CSV table of C-alpha atoms and ligand atoms in Angstrom, one decimal:
chain,number,residue,atom,x,y,z
S,1,UNK,CA,-148.1,13.5,62.5
S,2,UNK,CA,-147.5,10.7,60.1
S,3,UNK,CA,-150.4,8.2,59.7
S,4,UNK,CA,-149.4,4.5,59.5
S,5,UNK,CA,-149.0,3.4,55.9
S,6,UNK,CA,-148.9,-0.1,54.4
S,7,UNK,CA,-147.5,-2.8,56.7
S,8,UNK,CA,-144.6,-4.9,55.5
S,9,UNK,CA,-145.8,-7.8,53.4
S,10,UNK,CA,-144.2,-10.5,55.5
S,11,UNK,CA,-147.4,-10.6,57.6
S,12,UNK,CA,-146.0,-13.0,60.1
S,13,UNK,CA,-144.8,-10.5,62.7
S,14,UNK,CA,-146.0,-11.2,66.3
S,15,UNK,CA,-148.6,-8.7,67.5
S,16,UNK,CA,-146.2,-7.6,70.3
S,17,UNK,CA,-143.6,-6.3,67.9
S,18,UNK,CA,-144.2,-2.8,66.7
S,19,UNK,CA,-144.3,-2.6,62.9
S,20,UNK,CA,-141.9,0.1,61.7
S,21,UNK,CA,-143.5,2.9,59.7
S,22,UNK,CA,-142.5,3.2,56.0
S,23,UNK,CA,-142.1,6.5,54.2
S,24,UNK,CA,-144.9,7.2,51.8
S,25,UNK,CA,-142.5,8.3,49.0
S,26,UNK,CA,-142.1,5.9,46.0
S,27,UNK,CA,-139.3,3.4,46.5
S,28,UNK,CA,-137.7,4.5,43.2
S,29,UNK,CA,-138.6,8.1,42.2
S,30,UNK,CA,-136.7,8.1,38.9
S,31,UNK,CA,-135.4,5.7,36.3
S,32,UNK,CA,-132.4,3.5,37.0
S,33,UNK,CA,-130.6,2.7,33.8
S,34,UNK,CA,-127.7,0.5,32.9
S,35,UNK,CA,-126.2,1.4,29.5
S,36,UNK,CA,-124.6,1.4,27.2
S,37,UNK,CA,-126.8,3.4,24.9
S,38,UNK,CA,-125.2,2.6,21.5
S,39,UNK,CA,-126.3,1.9,18.0
S,40,UNK,CA,-127.1,-1.8,17.7
S,41,UNK,CA,-127.2,-2.2,21.5
S,42,UNK,CA,-129.8,-3.0,24.2
S,43,UNK,CA,-130.0,-1.5,27.7
S,44,UNK,CA,-131.7,-2.7,30.9
S,45,UNK,CA,-133.6,-0.3,33.2
S,46,UNK,CA,-135.8,0.0,36.2
S,47,UNK,CA,-138.9,2.1,35.8
S,48,UNK,CA,-139.9,4.6,38.5
S,49,UNK,CA,-141.8,2.5,41.0
S,50,UNK,CA,-145.1,4.5,40.5
S,51,UNK,CA,-144.9,4.4,36.7
S,52,UNK,CA,-148.0,3.0,35.0
S,53,UNK,CA,-146.6,3.0,31.5
S,54,UNK,CA,-143.4,3.6,29.6
S,55,UNK,CA,-142.5,4.8,26.1
S,56,UNK,CA,-139.3,5.2,24.1
S,57,UNK,CA,-139.6,8.0,21.5
S,58,UNK,CA,-143.4,7.7,21.7
S,59,UNK,CA,-143.6,3.9,21.3
S,60,UNK,CA,-144.8,1.8,24.3
S,61,UNK,CA,-142.3,-0.3,26.2
S,62,UNK,CA,-143.4,-3.2,28.5
S,63,UNK,CA,-142.5,-3.0,32.2
S,64,UNK,CA,-142.1,-6.4,34.0
S,65,UNK,CA,-143.8,-6.9,37.3
S,66,UNK,CA,-140.5,-6.1,39.2
S,67,UNK,CA,-140.2,-2.8,37.3
S,68,UNK,CA,-137.5,-3.9,34.9
S,69,UNK,CA,-137.6,-3.2,31.2
S,70,UNK,CA,-135.4,-3.5,28.1
S,71,UNK,CA,-134.9,-1.0,25.3
S,72,UNK,CA,-132.9,-1.4,22.1
S,73,UNK,CA,-131.3,0.9,19.5
S,74,UNK,CA,-131.1,-0.1,15.9
S,75,UNK,CA,-128.1,0.0,13.6
S,76,UNK,CA,-129.1,3.5,12.4
S,77,UNK,CA,-130.6,4.9,15.6
S,78,UNK,CA,-130.5,8.7,15.9
S,79,UNK,CA,-128.1,10.3,18.4
S,80,UNK,CA,-130.8,11.0,21.0
S,81,UNK,CA,-133.8,9.2,22.4
S,82,UNK,CA,-136.3,10.0,25.1
S,83,UNK,CA,-137.8,7.7,27.7
S,84,UNK,CA,-141.1,8.8,29.3
S,85,UNK,CA,-142.8,7.2,32.2
S,86,UNK,CA,-146.4,8.1,33.0
S,87,UNK,CA,-147.9,8.1,36.5
S,88,UNK,CA,-151.5,7.4,37.5
S,89,UNK,CA,-152.1,11.2,38.0
S,90,UNK,CA,-151.0,11.8,34.4
S,91,UNK,CA,-147.7,13.4,35.3
S,92,UNK,CA,-144.5,12.2,33.5
S,93,UNK,CA,-140.9,11.4,34.3
S,94,UNK,CA,-138.6,12.0,31.4
S,95,UNK,CA,-135.1,10.9,30.7
S,96,UNK,CA,-133.1,12.0,27.6
S,97,UNK,CA,-130.6,9.4,26.3
S,98,UNK,CA,-127.6,10.0,24.2
S,99,UNK,CA,-127.0,7.1,21.7
S,100,UNK,CA,-123.4,6.6,20.8
S,101,UNK,CA,-122.7,6.2,17.0
S,102,UNK,CA,-120.7,3.2,15.7
S,103,UNK,CA,-118.1,3.2,12.9
S,104,UNK,CA,-119.6,0.6,10.6
S,105,UNK,CA,-117.4,-1.3,8.2
S,106,UNK,CA,-118.3,0.3,4.8
S,107,UNK,CA,-116.7,-1.0,1.6
S,108,UNK,CA,-116.9,1.2,-1.5
S,109,UNK,CA,-116.8,-0.9,-4.7
S,110,UNK,CA,-116.3,0.5,-8.2
S,111,UNK,CA,-118.7,-1.9,-9.7
S,112,UNK,CA,-122.4,-2.5,-9.9
S,113,UNK,CA,-124.2,-4.9,-7.6
S,114,UNK,CA,-125.0,-8.3,-9.2
S,115,UNK,CA,-128.4,-7.7,-10.7
S,116,UNK,CA,-130.2,-11.0,-10.2
S,117,UNK,CA,-133.8,-10.4,-11.0
S,118,UNK,CA,-135.8,-12.6,-8.7
S,119,UNK,CA,-137.2,-15.5,-10.7
S,120,UNK,CA,-140.8,-16.6,-10.8
S,121,UNK,CA,-139.8,-19.7,-8.9
S,122,UNK,CA,-138.1,-17.6,-6.2
S,123,UNK,CA,-141.1,-15.4,-5.7
S,124,UNK,CA,-143.4,-18.5,-5.5
S,125,UNK,CA,-141.2,-20.0,-2.7
S,126,UNK,CA,-140.5,-16.7,-0.9
S,127,UNK,CA,-144.0,-15.5,-0.2
S,128,UNK,CA,-144.9,-18.4,2.2
S,129,UNK,CA,-141.4,-18.2,3.8
S,130,UNK,CA,-141.9,-14.5,4.6
S,131,UNK,CA,-145.4,-15.3,6.0
S,132,UNK,CA,-143.9,-17.9,8.3
S,133,UNK,CA,-141.2,-15.6,9.5
S,134,UNK,CA,-143.6,-12.7,10.1
S,135,UNK,CA,-146.0,-15.0,12.0
S,136,UNK,CA,-143.1,-16.2,14.2
S,137,UNK,CA,-142.1,-12.6,15.0
S,138,UNK,CA,-145.7,-11.8,16.0
S,139,UNK,CA,-145.6,-14.5,18.7
S,140,UNK,CA,-145.1,-13.3,22.3
S,141,UNK,CA,-143.6,-15.4,25.0
S,142,UNK,CA,-143.1,-14.8,28.7
S,143,UNK,CA,-139.5,-15.9,28.5
S,144,UNK,CA,-137.1,-14.2,31.0
S,145,UNK,CA,-134.0,-14.7,28.8
S,146,UNK,CA,-133.8,-11.0,28.1
S,147,UNK,CA,-132.6,-10.5,31.7
S,148,UNK,CA,-129.6,-12.7,31.2
S,149,UNK,CA,-126.0,-12.0,30.1
S,150,UNK,CA,-125.9,-13.6,26.7
S,151,UNK,CA,-123.3,-16.1,25.7
S,152,UNK,CA,-121.9,-17.1,22.2
S,153,UNK,CA,-124.0,-19.8,20.6
S,154,UNK,CA,-120.7,-21.0,18.9
S,155,UNK,CA,-117.1,-20.0,19.3
S,156,UNK,CA,-114.8,-19.6,16.3
S,157,UNK,CA,-113.6,-17.0,13.8
S,158,UNK,CA,-115.9,-14.1,13.2
S,159,UNK,CA,-116.2,-14.0,9.4
S,160,UNK,CA,-118.9,-11.3,9.2
S,161,UNK,CA,-119.7,-8.3,11.4
S,162,UNK,CA,-123.2,-6.8,12.1
S,163,UNK,CA,-123.8,-3.6,10.3
S,164,UNK,CA,-121.1,-4.0,7.6
S,165,UNK,CA,-122.2,-2.7,4.2
S,166,UNK,CA,-121.0,-2.6,0.6
S,167,UNK,CA,-121.6,0.4,-1.6
S,168,UNK,CA,-121.7,-0.2,-5.3
S,169,UNK,CA,-120.8,2.9,-7.3
S,170,UNK,CA,-122.6,5.0,-4.8
S,171,UNK,CA,-125.6,2.6,-4.4
S,172,UNK,CA,-125.7,1.1,-0.9
S,173,UNK,CA,-126.5,-2.6,-0.6
S,174,UNK,CA,-128.3,-4.0,2.4
S,175,UNK,CA,-126.1,-4.0,5.5
S,176,UNK,CA,-125.2,-7.3,7.2
S,177,UNK,CA,-128.0,-8.1,9.7
S,178,UNK,CA,-126.1,-10.4,12.0
S,179,UNK,CA,-122.7,-11.7,13.1
S,180,UNK,CA,-121.2,-14.7,11.3
S,181,UNK,CA,-119.1,-17.4,13.1
S,182,UNK,CA,-117.3,-19.7,10.6
S,183,UNK,CA,-117.4,-23.4,11.7
S,184,UNK,CA,-117.6,-26.6,9.7
S,185,UNK,CA,-121.0,-28.2,8.8
S,186,UNK,CA,-122.2,-30.3,11.7
S,187,UNK,CA,-120.7,-28.2,14.5
S,188,UNK,CA,-123.3,-27.9,17.3
S,189,UNK,CA,-124.5,-24.5,18.5
S,190,UNK,CA,-126.2,-23.6,21.8
S,191,UNK,CA,-128.9,-21.2,23.1
S,192,UNK,CA,-127.2,-17.8,24.0
S,193,UNK,CA,-129.9,-17.2,26.6
S,194,UNK,CA,-133.2,-18.8,27.8
S,195,UNK,CA,-136.0,-18.6,25.3
S,196,UNK,CA,-138.9,-20.2,23.5
S,197,UNK,CA,-138.7,-21.6,20.0
S,198,UNK,CA,-140.9,-19.5,17.7
S,199,UNK,CA,-139.8,-20.9,14.4
S,200,UNK,CA,-137.9,-24.1,13.3
S,201,UNK,CA,-138.3,-24.5,9.6
S,202,UNK,CA,-139.2,-27.9,8.3
S,203,UNK,CA,-137.3,-27.1,5.0
S,204,UNK,CA,-134.4,-24.9,4.0
S,205,UNK,CA,-135.7,-21.4,3.1
S,206,UNK,CA,-134.4,-19.9,-0.1
S,207,UNK,CA,-132.2,-17.3,1.6
S,208,UNK,CA,-131.9,-18.4,5.3
S,209,UNK,CA,-131.7,-22.1,4.7
S,210,UNK,CA,-132.8,-24.0,7.8
S,211,UNK,CA,-133.8,-21.2,10.1
S,212,UNK,CA,-134.4,-21.3,13.9
S,213,UNK,CA,-135.8,-18.4,15.8
S,214,UNK,CA,-135.8,-18.0,19.6
S,215,UNK,CA,-137.9,-15.5,21.6
S,216,UNK,CA,-136.2,-14.2,24.7
S,217,UNK,CA,-139.1,-12.1,25.9
S,218,UNK,CA,-139.8,-8.4,26.0
S,219,UNK,CA,-139.6,-8.1,22.2
S,220,UNK,CA,-136.0,-9.5,22.0
S,221,UNK,CA,-135.3,-12.5,19.7
S,222,UNK,CA,-132.5,-14.4,18.0
S,223,UNK,CA,-132.4,-16.0,14.6
S,224,UNK,CA,-129.9,-18.7,13.5
S,225,UNK,CA,-129.5,-19.2,9.7
S,226,UNK,CA,-128.0,-21.7,7.3
S,227,UNK,CA,-128.3,-24.6,9.7
S,228,UNK,CA,-127.7,-28.2,8.7
S,229,UNK,CA,-129.9,-29.5,11.5
S,230,UNK,CA,-132.4,-28.3,14.0
S,231,UNK,CA,-133.0,-30.3,17.2
S,232,UNK,CA,-135.8,-28.3,18.8
S,233,UNK,CA,-139.4,-27.6,17.7
S,234,UNK,CA,-141.7,-24.6,17.9
S,235,UNK,CA,-143.0,-24.1,21.4
S,236,UNK,CA,-140.0,-25.7,23.1
S,237,UNK,CA,-138.7,-23.8,26.1
S,238,UNK,CA,-134.9,-23.8,25.8
S,239,UNK,CA,-132.3,-22.9,28.5
S,240,UNK,CA,-129.1,-21.0,28.0
S,241,UNK,CA,-126.3,-23.3,26.8
S,242,UNK,CA,-128.8,-26.0,25.6
S,243,UNK,CA,-127.8,-27.6,22.2
S,244,UNK,CA,-130.2,-26.4,19.5
S,245,UNK,CA,-128.8,-28.0,16.3
S,246,UNK,CA,-125.9,-27.9,13.9
S,247,UNK,CA,-124.2,-25.2,11.8
S,248,UNK,CA,-124.4,-25.6,8.0
S,249,UNK,CA,-124.4,-23.8,4.7
S,250,UNK,CA,-128.0,-24.1,3.6
S,251,UNK,CA,-129.8,-21.3,1.8
S,252,UNK,CA,-127.8,-18.5,0.4
S,253,UNK,CA,-124.3,-19.0,2.0
S,254,UNK,CA,-120.9,-19.1,0.5
S,255,UNK,CA,-119.6,-21.5,3.1
S,256,UNK,CA,-120.6,-23.1,6.4
S,257,UNK,CA,-121.1,-20.6,9.2
S,258,UNK,CA,-123.6,-19.6,11.9
S,259,UNK,CA,-125.3,-16.4,11.1
S,260,UNK,CA,-126.8,-15.1,14.4
S,261,UNK,CA,-129.0,-12.1,14.1
S,262,UNK,CA,-131.1,-10.4,16.8
S,263,UNK,CA,-134.0,-8.0,16.9
S,264,UNK,CA,-135.7,-5.9,19.5
S,265,UNK,CA,-139.1,-5.3,18.0
S,266,UNK,CA,-138.3,-3.9,14.6
S,267,UNK,CA,-134.8,-2.7,15.5
S,268,UNK,CA,-131.8,-4.9,14.4
S,269,UNK,CA,-129.4,-5.5,17.3
S,270,UNK,CA,-125.7,-6.5,17.2
S,271,UNK,CA,-125.4,-9.8,19.0
S,272,UNK,CA,-121.7,-9.1,19.6
S,273,UNK,CA,-122.7,-6.3,22.0
S,274,UNK,CA,-124.7,-8.8,24.1
S,275,UNK,CA,-122.3,-11.7,24.0
S,276,UNK,CA,-119.1,-9.7,24.5
S,277,UNK,CA,-115.7,-10.6,23.2
S,278,UNK,CA,-115.4,-14.0,21.5
S,279,UNK,CA,-113.8,-16.6,23.8
S,280,UNK,CA,-111.1,-18.9,22.5
S,281,UNK,CA,-112.5,-21.5,20.1
S,282,UNK,CA,-112.8,-24.9,21.6
S,283,UNK,CA,-111.6,-26.8,18.6
Z,1,ZN,ZN1,-124.3,-13.5,7.9
Protein backbone atom coordinates (compact mmCIF):
# COMPACT_ATOMS: atom_id res chain seq x y z
CA UNK A 1 0.00 0.00 0.00
CA UNK A 2 1.50 3.32 -1.06
CA UNK A 3 1.59 6.03 1.56
CA UNK A 4 0.68 9.53 0.36
CA UNK A 5 3.78 11.51 -0.57
CA UNK A 6 4.36 15.20 -1.07
CA UNK A 7 1.31 17.11 -2.30
CA UNK A 8 1.50 19.19 -5.46
CA UNK A 9 2.97 22.59 -4.70
CA UNK A 10 0.02 24.54 -6.15
CA UNK A 11 -1.60 24.42 -2.72
CA UNK A 12 -4.85 26.00 -3.93
CA UNK A 13 -6.82 22.79 -4.63
CA UNK A 14 -10.29 22.75 -3.00
CA UNK A 15 -10.54 20.19 -0.19
CA UNK A 16 -13.22 18.22 -2.06
CA UNK A 17 -10.86 17.39 -4.93
CA UNK A 18 -8.71 14.31 -4.23
CA UNK A 19 -4.99 15.07 -4.60
CA UNK A 20 -3.39 12.61 -7.04
CA UNK A 21 -0.58 10.57 -5.57
CA UNK A 22 2.87 11.09 -7.01
CA UNK A 23 5.43 8.32 -7.48
CA UNK A 24 8.28 8.46 -4.98
CA UNK A 25 10.99 7.92 -7.64
CA UNK A 26 13.13 10.93 -8.58
CA UNK A 27 11.71 12.98 -11.44
CA UNK A 28 15.01 12.59 -13.31
CA UNK A 29 16.95 9.47 -12.35
CA UNK A 30 19.91 10.11 -14.67
CA UNK A 31 21.72 12.92 -16.50
CA UNK A 32 20.08 14.61 -19.46
CA UNK A 33 22.77 16.01 -21.70
CA UNK A 34 22.70 18.11 -24.85
CA UNK A 35 26.03 17.93 -26.66
CA UNK A 36 28.11 18.40 -28.59
CA UNK A 37 31.09 17.22 -26.58
CA UNK A 38 33.90 18.68 -28.62
CA UNK A 39 37.25 20.41 -28.07
CA UNK A 40 36.60 24.12 -27.52
CA UNK A 41 32.88 23.56 -26.98
CA UNK A 42 30.38 23.82 -24.14
CA UNK A 43 27.45 21.56 -23.36
CA UNK A 44 24.32 22.07 -21.28
CA UNK A 45 22.89 19.39 -19.05
CA UNK A 46 20.32 18.55 -16.42
CA UNK A 47 21.58 16.82 -13.30
CA UNK A 48 19.75 13.82 -11.81
CA UNK A 49 17.06 15.42 -9.66
CA UNK A 50 18.40 13.95 -6.42
CA UNK A 51 22.02 15.00 -7.13
CA UNK A 52 23.59 17.06 -4.36
CA UNK A 53 26.83 17.82 -6.18
CA UNK A 54 28.44 17.36 -9.54
CA UNK A 55 32.01 17.02 -10.77
CA UNK A 56 33.67 16.85 -14.19
CA UNK A 57 36.91 14.87 -14.07
CA UNK A 58 37.05 15.43 -10.34
CA UNK A 59 36.47 19.20 -10.42
CA UNK A 60 33.21 20.56 -8.94
CA UNK A 61 30.56 21.90 -11.34
CA UNK A 62 27.78 24.18 -10.09
CA UNK A 63 24.16 23.06 -10.45
CA UNK A 64 21.50 25.77 -10.87
CA UNK A 65 18.33 25.64 -8.77
CA UNK A 66 16.43 24.09 -11.70
CA UNK A 67 19.04 21.33 -12.07
CA UNK A 68 20.72 22.77 -15.15
CA UNK A 69 24.49 23.02 -15.50
CA UNK A 70 27.16 23.91 -18.04
CA UNK A 71 30.42 22.13 -18.82
CA UNK A 72 33.18 23.08 -21.23
CA UNK A 73 36.06 21.40 -23.01
CA UNK A 74 39.27 23.30 -23.70
CA UNK A 75 41.13 23.44 -26.98
CA UNK A 76 43.34 20.50 -25.99
CA UNK A 77 40.76 18.51 -23.99
CA UNK A 78 41.44 14.77 -23.83
CA UNK A 79 39.21 12.32 -25.71
CA UNK A 80 37.21 11.25 -22.68
CA UNK A 81 35.72 12.93 -19.64
CA UNK A 82 33.59 11.74 -16.76
CA UNK A 83 30.66 13.42 -15.06
CA UNK A 84 29.89 12.24 -11.54
CA UNK A 85 26.77 13.24 -9.58
CA UNK A 86 26.68 12.48 -5.87
CA UNK A 87 23.49 11.76 -3.95
CA UNK A 88 22.73 12.44 -0.29
CA UNK A 89 23.35 8.78 0.63
CA UNK A 90 26.85 8.97 -0.90
CA UNK A 91 26.01 6.90 -3.97
CA UNK A 92 27.03 8.21 -7.39
CA UNK A 93 25.66 8.42 -10.91
CA UNK A 94 28.41 8.38 -13.54
CA UNK A 95 28.40 9.31 -17.20
CA UNK A 96 31.37 8.89 -19.52
CA UNK A 97 31.65 11.46 -22.30
CA UNK A 98 33.57 11.13 -25.55
CA UNK A 99 35.08 14.47 -26.55
CA UNK A 100 35.48 14.91 -30.31
CA UNK A 101 38.85 16.20 -31.51
CA UNK A 102 39.18 19.20 -33.83
CA UNK A 103 41.53 19.67 -36.77
CA UNK A 104 43.27 22.89 -35.74
CA UNK A 105 44.86 25.08 -38.38
CA UNK A 106 48.58 24.52 -37.87
CA UNK A 107 51.16 26.45 -39.88
CA UNK A 108 54.71 25.12 -39.98
CA UNK A 109 57.20 27.88 -40.62
CA UNK A 110 60.84 27.36 -41.49
CA UNK A 111 61.97 30.32 -39.43
CA UNK A 112 62.41 31.24 -35.82
CA UNK A 113 59.81 33.17 -33.89
CA UNK A 114 60.51 36.85 -33.52
CA UNK A 115 62.51 37.05 -30.35
CA UNK A 116 61.36 40.21 -28.69
CA UNK A 117 62.73 40.23 -25.19
CA UNK A 118 60.15 41.93 -22.99
CA UNK A 119 61.45 45.37 -22.10
CA UNK A 120 61.65 46.68 -18.55
CA UNK A 121 58.94 49.17 -19.51
CA UNK A 122 56.69 46.33 -20.76
CA UNK A 123 57.14 44.37 -17.55
CA UNK A 124 56.39 47.46 -15.48
CA UNK A 125 53.08 47.99 -17.29
CA UNK A 126 52.17 44.30 -17.61
CA UNK A 127 52.12 43.27 -13.95
CA UNK A 128 49.22 45.56 -12.93
CA UNK A 129 47.36 44.69 -16.15
CA UNK A 130 47.51 40.97 -15.37
CA UNK A 131 46.43 41.70 -11.80
CA UNK A 132 43.32 43.51 -13.11
CA UNK A 133 42.50 40.67 -15.52
CA UNK A 134 42.92 38.02 -12.82
CA UNK A 135 40.82 40.01 -10.35
CA UNK A 136 38.06 40.27 -12.97
CA UNK A 137 38.17 36.53 -13.66
CA UNK A 138 37.73 35.86 -9.95
CA UNK A 139 34.41 37.76 -9.88
CA UNK A 140 31.28 35.64 -9.78
CA UNK A 141 27.93 36.89 -11.04
CA UNK A 142 24.50 35.28 -11.07
CA UNK A 143 24.02 36.11 -14.74
CA UNK A 144 21.84 33.64 -16.62
CA UNK A 145 23.42 34.39 -20.01
CA UNK A 146 25.01 30.92 -20.06
CA UNK A 147 21.56 29.47 -20.77
CA UNK A 148 21.11 31.46 -23.99
CA UNK A 149 21.93 30.75 -27.61
CA UNK A 150 24.84 33.10 -28.26
CA UNK A 151 24.85 35.58 -31.15
CA UNK A 152 27.78 37.21 -32.97
CA UNK A 153 28.87 40.49 -31.34
CA UNK A 154 29.75 41.76 -34.82
CA UNK A 155 29.31 40.39 -38.31
CA UNK A 156 32.02 40.45 -40.95
CA UNK A 157 34.94 38.52 -42.36
CA UNK A 158 36.48 36.09 -39.90
CA UNK A 159 40.19 36.95 -40.09
CA UNK A 160 41.45 34.62 -37.36
CA UNK A 161 40.23 31.29 -36.05
CA UNK A 162 40.28 30.00 -32.49
CA UNK A 163 42.96 27.37 -31.90
CA UNK A 164 45.12 28.18 -34.92
CA UNK A 165 48.83 27.95 -34.23
CA UNK A 166 52.20 28.61 -35.84
CA UNK A 167 55.13 26.30 -35.36
CA UNK A 168 58.55 27.87 -35.85
CA UNK A 169 61.15 25.27 -36.82
CA UNK A 170 59.44 22.79 -34.51
CA UNK A 171 58.84 25.30 -31.70
CA UNK A 172 55.08 25.80 -31.22
CA UNK A 173 53.93 29.37 -30.63
CA UNK A 174 50.87 30.15 -28.51
CA UNK A 175 47.62 29.21 -30.23
CA UNK A 176 45.10 31.91 -31.12
CA UNK A 177 42.81 32.27 -28.10
CA UNK A 178 39.73 33.67 -29.82
CA UNK A 179 38.00 34.43 -33.08
CA UNK A 180 38.77 37.63 -35.01
CA UNK A 181 36.16 39.60 -36.94
CA UNK A 182 37.69 42.23 -39.25
CA UNK A 183 35.76 45.52 -39.24
CA UNK A 184 36.85 49.15 -39.45
CA UNK A 185 37.62 51.17 -36.34
CA UNK A 186 34.45 52.62 -34.83
CA UNK A 187 32.14 49.75 -35.83
CA UNK A 188 29.82 49.02 -32.89
CA UNK A 189 29.71 45.57 -31.33
CA UNK A 190 27.00 43.97 -29.20
CA UNK A 191 26.62 41.61 -26.25
CA UNK A 192 26.50 37.99 -27.53
CA UNK A 193 24.42 37.01 -24.49
CA UNK A 194 23.24 38.47 -21.18
CA UNK A 195 25.99 39.18 -18.71
CA UNK A 196 27.63 41.41 -16.14
CA UNK A 197 30.61 43.63 -16.93
CA UNK A 198 33.58 42.38 -14.89
CA UNK A 199 36.30 44.48 -16.55
CA UNK A 200 36.26 47.62 -18.69
CA UNK A 201 39.79 48.99 -18.82
CA UNK A 202 40.28 52.72 -18.37
CA UNK A 203 43.38 52.61 -20.60
CA UNK A 204 44.64 50.45 -23.46
CA UNK A 205 46.52 47.45 -22.13
CA UNK A 206 49.86 46.64 -23.77
CA UNK A 207 48.60 43.51 -25.55
CA UNK A 208 44.78 43.60 -25.37
CA UNK A 209 44.35 47.35 -25.89
CA UNK A 210 41.01 48.54 -24.51
CA UNK A 211 39.63 45.32 -23.03
CA UNK A 212 36.07 44.48 -22.00
CA UNK A 213 35.13 41.32 -20.12
CA UNK A 214 31.56 40.07 -19.60
CA UNK A 215 30.59 37.28 -17.20
CA UNK A 216 27.72 35.08 -18.40
CA UNK A 217 27.46 33.08 -15.16
CA UNK A 218 28.43 29.50 -14.28
CA UNK A 219 32.11 30.23 -14.97
CA UNK A 220 31.54 31.27 -18.60
CA UNK A 221 32.86 34.64 -19.77
CA UNK A 222 33.68 36.64 -22.88
CA UNK A 223 36.55 39.04 -23.54
CA UNK A 224 36.65 41.66 -26.31
CA UNK A 225 40.06 43.04 -27.26
CA UNK A 226 41.61 45.92 -29.24
CA UNK A 227 38.55 48.16 -28.76
CA UNK A 228 38.51 51.84 -29.71
CA UNK A 229 35.73 52.63 -27.24
CA UNK A 230 33.92 51.01 -24.30
CA UNK A 231 30.39 52.22 -23.50
CA UNK A 232 29.73 50.19 -20.33
CA UNK A 233 31.33 50.08 -16.91
CA UNK A 234 32.17 47.38 -14.37
CA UNK A 235 29.06 46.08 -12.60
CA UNK A 236 26.70 46.96 -15.46
CA UNK A 237 24.14 44.28 -16.30
CA UNK A 238 24.01 43.92 -20.09
CA UNK A 239 21.36 42.24 -22.25
CA UNK A 240 21.97 40.16 -25.36
CA UNK A 241 22.22 42.49 -28.36
CA UNK A 242 23.02 45.59 -26.30
CA UNK A 243 25.70 47.89 -27.77
CA UNK A 244 28.92 47.64 -25.73
CA UNK A 245 31.39 49.87 -27.55
CA UNK A 246 33.36 50.05 -30.77
CA UNK A 247 35.91 47.90 -32.60
CA UNK A 248 39.46 49.19 -32.93
CA UNK A 249 43.14 48.31 -33.22
CA UNK A 250 44.45 49.24 -29.76
CA UNK A 251 47.10 47.10 -28.08
CA UNK A 252 49.02 44.55 -30.14
CA UNK A 253 46.97 44.36 -33.34
CA UNK A 254 48.00 44.50 -36.99
CA UNK A 255 44.72 46.09 -38.06
CA UNK A 256 41.25 46.90 -36.75
CA UNK A 257 39.28 43.83 -35.72
CA UNK A 258 37.23 42.44 -32.86
CA UNK A 259 39.01 39.65 -31.02
CA UNK A 260 36.38 37.68 -29.07
CA UNK A 261 37.66 35.06 -26.70
CA UNK A 262 35.73 32.94 -24.22
CA UNK A 263 36.61 30.91 -21.18
CA UNK A 264 34.77 28.37 -19.07
CA UNK A 265 36.80 28.53 -15.88
CA UNK A 266 40.38 27.88 -17.05
CA UNK A 267 39.36 26.24 -20.31
CA UNK A 268 39.53 28.29 -23.47
CA UNK A 269 36.32 27.98 -25.50
CA UNK A 270 35.79 28.60 -29.23
CA UNK A 271 33.12 31.34 -29.55
CA UNK A 272 32.30 30.12 -33.05
CA UNK A 273 30.83 26.94 -31.61
CA UNK A 274 28.43 28.98 -29.47
CA UNK A 275 27.47 31.63 -32.03
CA UNK A 276 27.16 29.30 -35.04
CA UNK A 277 27.76 30.20 -38.67
CA UNK A 278 28.57 33.86 -39.36
CA UNK A 279 25.50 35.65 -40.75
CA UNK A 280 25.85 37.90 -43.78
CA UNK A 281 27.61 41.15 -42.88
CA UNK A 282 25.30 44.09 -42.51
CA UNK A 283 27.61 46.57 -44.27
ZN1 LIG B 1 42.71 37.59 -32.26
